[in-house]
């Protein structure tokens, strides 16, 4: 019974019941994998990047919750997280995060040397983000780099190097992260102001909603610039249309800045990325 309770707490710690978090990382990473390979990249790389994304996102949750445990006590949405509430110790959370990161690294070791070396940079950015919220007025930009690093790594795993288009896609994806994580920050704005946390929602102030929409436009425009010449037009533009319609819907969800509306927009954002990924996959066929 004790073991089962511990397992439940660990699963809660890594947000196992909230797959939206790792799906937000997965779709752009897999999209880059398909673009780099000019189609299906093979089962090996598909497994490495799918499992690696899930493992690293889970490890990131452990690090984030340890770093934010004192702040999370004062935020309604996070006060009952396992580390914050004391149900899971800091040592346990860090150990679990380390095990998950090592498992992800084991997957990377099955690729090539260049990808292994770039994985250290990806890990460094992921570890910096939880502390950026204390120092940077737009910490979501740091998160954007961390959440987008699977893109150049995917190119590197396929091609052995990182071409310029991979970095351009990373910048485009960074704007998507800015969009959905600003929506997320809008949920906690009152609590974050009270405890002195820095977020894009606070920095942008009354320009938060227009900025989110601009971020979406930049994300879609940059990905179209890179991907459209490489894929079948009908499938790609169908995916872009589906993503764009969701963006318009999200505007309706966040325009009144309600907690429920903003959180719903964030929680369902992975479908925007899924639409673009589907456009890429169907344009190459199976």
PDB file of N, CA and C in Angstrom, residues 250 253-254 257-266:
ATOM      1  N   UNK A 250      -8.792  30.364 -29.488  1.00  0.00           N
ATOM      2  CA  UNK A 250      -8.071  30.698 -28.263  1.00  0.00           C
ATOM      3  C   UNK A 250      -8.193  32.186 -27.929  1.00  0.00           C
ATOM      4  N   UNK A 253     -11.127  32.569 -25.974  1.00  0.00           N
ATOM      5  CA  UNK A 253     -10.977  32.029 -24.615  1.00  0.00           C
ATOM      6  C   UNK A 253     -10.235  32.984 -23.687  1.00  0.00           C
ATOM      7  N   UNK A 254      -9.262  33.731 -24.237  1.00  0.00           N
ATOM      8  CA  UNK A 254      -8.406  34.549 -23.364  1.00  0.00           C
ATOM      9  C   UNK A 254      -8.750  36.032 -23.348  1.00  0.00           C
ATOM     10  N   UNK A 257      -9.630  37.393 -20.136  1.00  0.00           N
ATOM     11  CA  UNK A 257      -8.583  37.131 -19.141  1.00  0.00           C
ATOM     12  C   UNK A 257      -9.086  36.365 -17.906  1.00  0.00           C
ATOM     13  N   UNK A 258     -10.088  35.524 -18.086  1.00  0.00           N
ATOM     14  CA  UNK A 258     -10.576  34.727 -16.969  1.00  0.00           C
ATOM     15  C   UNK A 258      -9.614  33.567 -16.722  1.00  0.00           C
ATOM     16  N   UNK A 259      -9.517  33.121 -15.471  1.00  0.00           N
ATOM     17  CA  UNK A 259      -8.638  31.995 -15.145  1.00  0.00           C
ATOM     18  C   UNK A 259      -9.020  30.755 -15.943  1.00  0.00           C
ATOM     19  N   UNK A 260     -10.299  30.435 -15.957  1.00  0.00           N
ATOM     20  CA  UNK A 260     -10.748  29.215 -16.640  1.00  0.00           C
ATOM     21  C   UNK A 260     -10.476  29.278 -18.140  1.00  0.00           C
ATOM     22  N   UNK A 261     -10.753  30.433 -18.741  1.00  0.00           N
ATOM     23  CA  UNK A 261     -10.544  30.577 -20.175  1.00  0.00           C
ATOM     24  C   UNK A 261      -9.082  30.478 -20.557  1.00  0.00           C
ATOM     25  N   UNK A 262      -8.223  31.158 -19.805  1.00  0.00           N
ATOM     26  CA  UNK A 262      -6.784  31.135 -20.098  1.00  0.00           C
ATOM     27  C   UNK A 262      -6.197  29.740 -19.889  1.00  0.00           C
ATOM     28  N   UNK A 263      -6.646  29.062 -18.820  1.00  0.00           N
ATOM     29  CA  UNK A 263      -6.110  27.726 -18.558  1.00  0.00           C
ATOM     30  C   UNK A 263      -6.585  26.724 -19.611  1.00  0.00           C
ATOM     31  N   UNK A 264      -7.812  26.883 -20.074  1.00  0.00           N
ATOM     32  CA  UNK A 264      -8.323  25.997 -21.121  1.00  0.00           C
ATOM     33  C   UNK A 264      -7.538  26.191 -22.415  1.00  0.00           C
ATOM     34  N   UNK A 265      -7.244  27.460 -22.748  1.00  0.00           N
ATOM     35  CA  UNK A 265      -6.463  27.741 -23.961  1.00  0.00           C
ATOM     36  C   UNK A 265      -5.089  27.103 -23.865  1.00  0.00           C
ATOM     37  N   UNK A 266      -4.455  27.223 -22.701  1.00  0.00           N
ATOM     38  CA  UNK A 266      -3.147  26.589 -22.533  1.00  0.00           C
ATOM     39  C   UNK A 266      -3.256  25.073 -22.628  1.00  0.00           C
TER      40      UNK A 266
END
